[in-house]
Amino acid sequence: MPPKKKTKKTTKKNPEKSENDLEAKYRRSVLDVAVLQDHIALQCESVKKVQSDRIDLRRRMRHMEQKLQHERQDHRDVNSDLSRQYITMQTELTNKVKRMEKEVSQLTEELVLCQEELSKEKREREQVEREKDATIAKLQHKLDNMETDYERILHENLDGLTSQLSAARQGWEDKSTTLHQNYKELLSEFGLNARHI
């Protein structure tokens, strides 16, 4: 069976509606054009910035190349100066080593003399130390004896003072008891009891 043919329905378009569609399309087109123009302007600015950066980078690269050449020249100058200084220093060091070797031999001789003198001083000092220790021991013995004597004297004096204080205390206690008794009697004569006062 052969396929059925579709029949087209013809619809009459509203002229007012198609006019509105055209206006909307026109507005959309105007907006699209504006967006595209903005996009193109941004792209142009971006291209100008890239070109400016490229020019700046080339200028910096030339500057860096010049700086590198100057540094290479400075490096060569420094190397030649260092070589000259090295030779000078080597000569000075050789002379200094010779002087130092001579000085070392003189100092070695002086050291031997000083060591001999030091051993002599040590022996004398040990003798003085022994004498000093003996004197200190004698003085310490005298000091110990004096300390014992002073301790004995002090104990004797303190014992005497204690017995005197004890006798004085006994006298004061007797005197206070007598006074107390006299006042008690006086109070009782007046008819007062000492316990109530």
C-alpha positions in Angstrom: 0.0 0.0 0.0 1.4 3.3 -1.0 2.1 5.9 1.8 -0.5 8.5 2.4 0.4 11.9 1.3 0.3 14.6 3.9 -1.8 17.4 3.1 -0.6 20.9 3.9 -2.9 23.1 5.8 -2.7 26.6 4.8 -3.1 29.0 7.5 -3.3 32.6 6.9 -0.8 34.6 8.9 -1.9 37.5 10.8 -0.1 40.5 9.4 0.1 42.2 12.8 1.7 39.1 14.3 4.3 38.8 11.6 5.2 42.5 12.1 5.8 41.9 15.8 8.0 38.9 15.0 10.0 41.0 12.6 10.4 43.8 15.2 11.5 41.2 17.8 14.0 39.7 15.4 15.2 43.1 14.5 15.7 44.0 18.2 17.5 40.7 18.8 19.7 41.3 15.8 20.5 44.8 17.1 21.4 43.3 20.5 23.5 40.6 18.8 25.3 43.2 16.8 26.0 45.3 19.9 27.3 42.2 21.8 29.5 41.3 18.8 30.8 44.9 18.6 31.6 44.8 22.4 33.3 41.5 21.9 35.3 42.8 18.9 36.3 45.9 21.0 37.5 43.7 23.8 39.4 41.5 21.3 41.0 44.7 19.8 42.0 45.9 23.3 43.4 42.4 24.1 45.4 42.4 20.8 46.8 45.9 21.6 47.8 44.8 25.1 49.5 41.7 23.7 51.4 43.8 21.2 52.3 46.3 23.8 53.5 43.5 26.1 55.5 42.0 23.2 57.2 45.3 22.5 57.9 45.7 26.3 59.3 42.2 26.5 61.5 42.7 23.4 62.8 46.0 25.0 63.4 44.2 28.3 65.1 41.3 26.5 67.5 43.8 24.7 68.2 45.4 28.1 68.9 42.0 29.7 71.2 41.1 26.8 73.1 44.4 27.3 73.2 43.7 31.0 74.5 40.2 30.4 77.3 41.5 28.2 78.3 44.1 30.8 78.3 41.3 33.5 80.5 39.1 31.3 82.9 42.0 30.8 82.8 42.6 34.6 83.4 38.9 35.1 86.5 39.0 32.8 87.8 42.1 34.6 87.2 40.5 38.0 88.9 37.3 36.9 92.0 39.2 35.7 92.1 41.2 38.9 91.7 38.1 41.1 94.6 36.4 39.2 96.8 39.4 39.8 95.8 39.5 43.5 96.4 35.8 43.8 100.0 36.1 42.5 100.6 39.1 44.8 99.2 37.2 47.8 101.2 34.1 47.0 104.4 36.1 47.0 103.4 37.8 50.2 102.5 34.5 51.8 105.8 32.9 50.8 107.7 35.8 52.5 105.4 35.6 55.5 106.1 31.9 55.9 109.8 32.5 55.9 109.5 35.2 58.5 107.2 32.9 60.6 109.7 30.0 60.4 112.4 32.3 61.7 110.1 33.6 64.5 109.1 30.0 65.4 112.8 29.0 65.9 113.3 32.1 68.2 110.1 31.4 70.1 111.1 27.7 70.6 114.4 28.9 72.2 112.5 31.3 74.4 110.1 28.6 75.4 112.9 26.3 76.5 114.2 29.1 78.7 110.8 29.9 80.1 110.1 26.2 80.9 113.3 26.0 82.9 112.4 29.2 84.7 108.9 27.8 85.4 110.2 24.6 86.9 112.4 26.7 89.2 109.5 28.9 90.2 107.4 25.8 90.9 110.0 24.3 93.2 110.2 27.7 95.1 106.5 27.9 95.3 106.1 24.4 96.7 108.7 25.3 99.3 106.7 28.4 100.2 103.5 26.4 100.3 105.0 23.9 102.7 106.2 26.7 105.0 102.9 28.4 104.8 101.0 25.2 105.6 103.3 24.6 108.7 102.6 28.2 109.9 98.9 27.8 109.4 98.9 24.5 111.3 100.8 26.3 114.2 98.4 29.2 114.2 95.4 26.8 114.1 96.7 24.9 117.1 97.1 28.2 119.0 93.6 29.3 117.9 92.1 26.0 119.1 93.9 26.4 122.5 92.6 30.0 122.8 89.1 28.9 121.9 89.2 26.2 124.6 90.5 28.8 127.2 87.8 31.4 126.2 85.1 28.7 126.4 86.2 27.7 129.9 86.3 31.3 131.0 82.9 32.0 129.5 81.3 29.0 131.2 82.8 30.0 134.6 81.5 33.6 134.2 78.1 32.4 133.1 77.9 30.0 136.0 78.8 32.8 138.4 76.2 35.1 136.8 73.5 32.4 137.0 74.2 31.9 140.7 74.1 35.7 141.3 70.8 36.0 139.4 69.4 33.1 141.3 70.3 34.7 144.6 68.9 38.1 143.5 65.7 36.3 142.4 65.3 34.7 145.7 65.7 38.1 147.4 63.1 39.7 145.2 60.6 36.9 145.8 61.1 37.2 149.6 60.7 40.9 149.4 57.5 40.7 147.2 56.0 38.1 149.5 56.6 40.4 152.5 55.1 43.4 150.7 52.2 41.3 149.6 51.5 40.2 153.2 51.8 43.8 154.5 49.2 45.0 151.9 46.9 42.1 152.8 47.0 43.0 156.4 46.4 46.7 155.7 43.4 45.8 153.5 42.0 43.5 156.2 42.3 46.4 158.8 40.1 48.4 156.6 37.7 45.5 156.4 38.4 44.6 152.7 39.1 41.2 151.5 42.1 41.0 149.0 40.4 38.3 147.0 37.4 40.6 146.1 39.6 43.4 144.8 
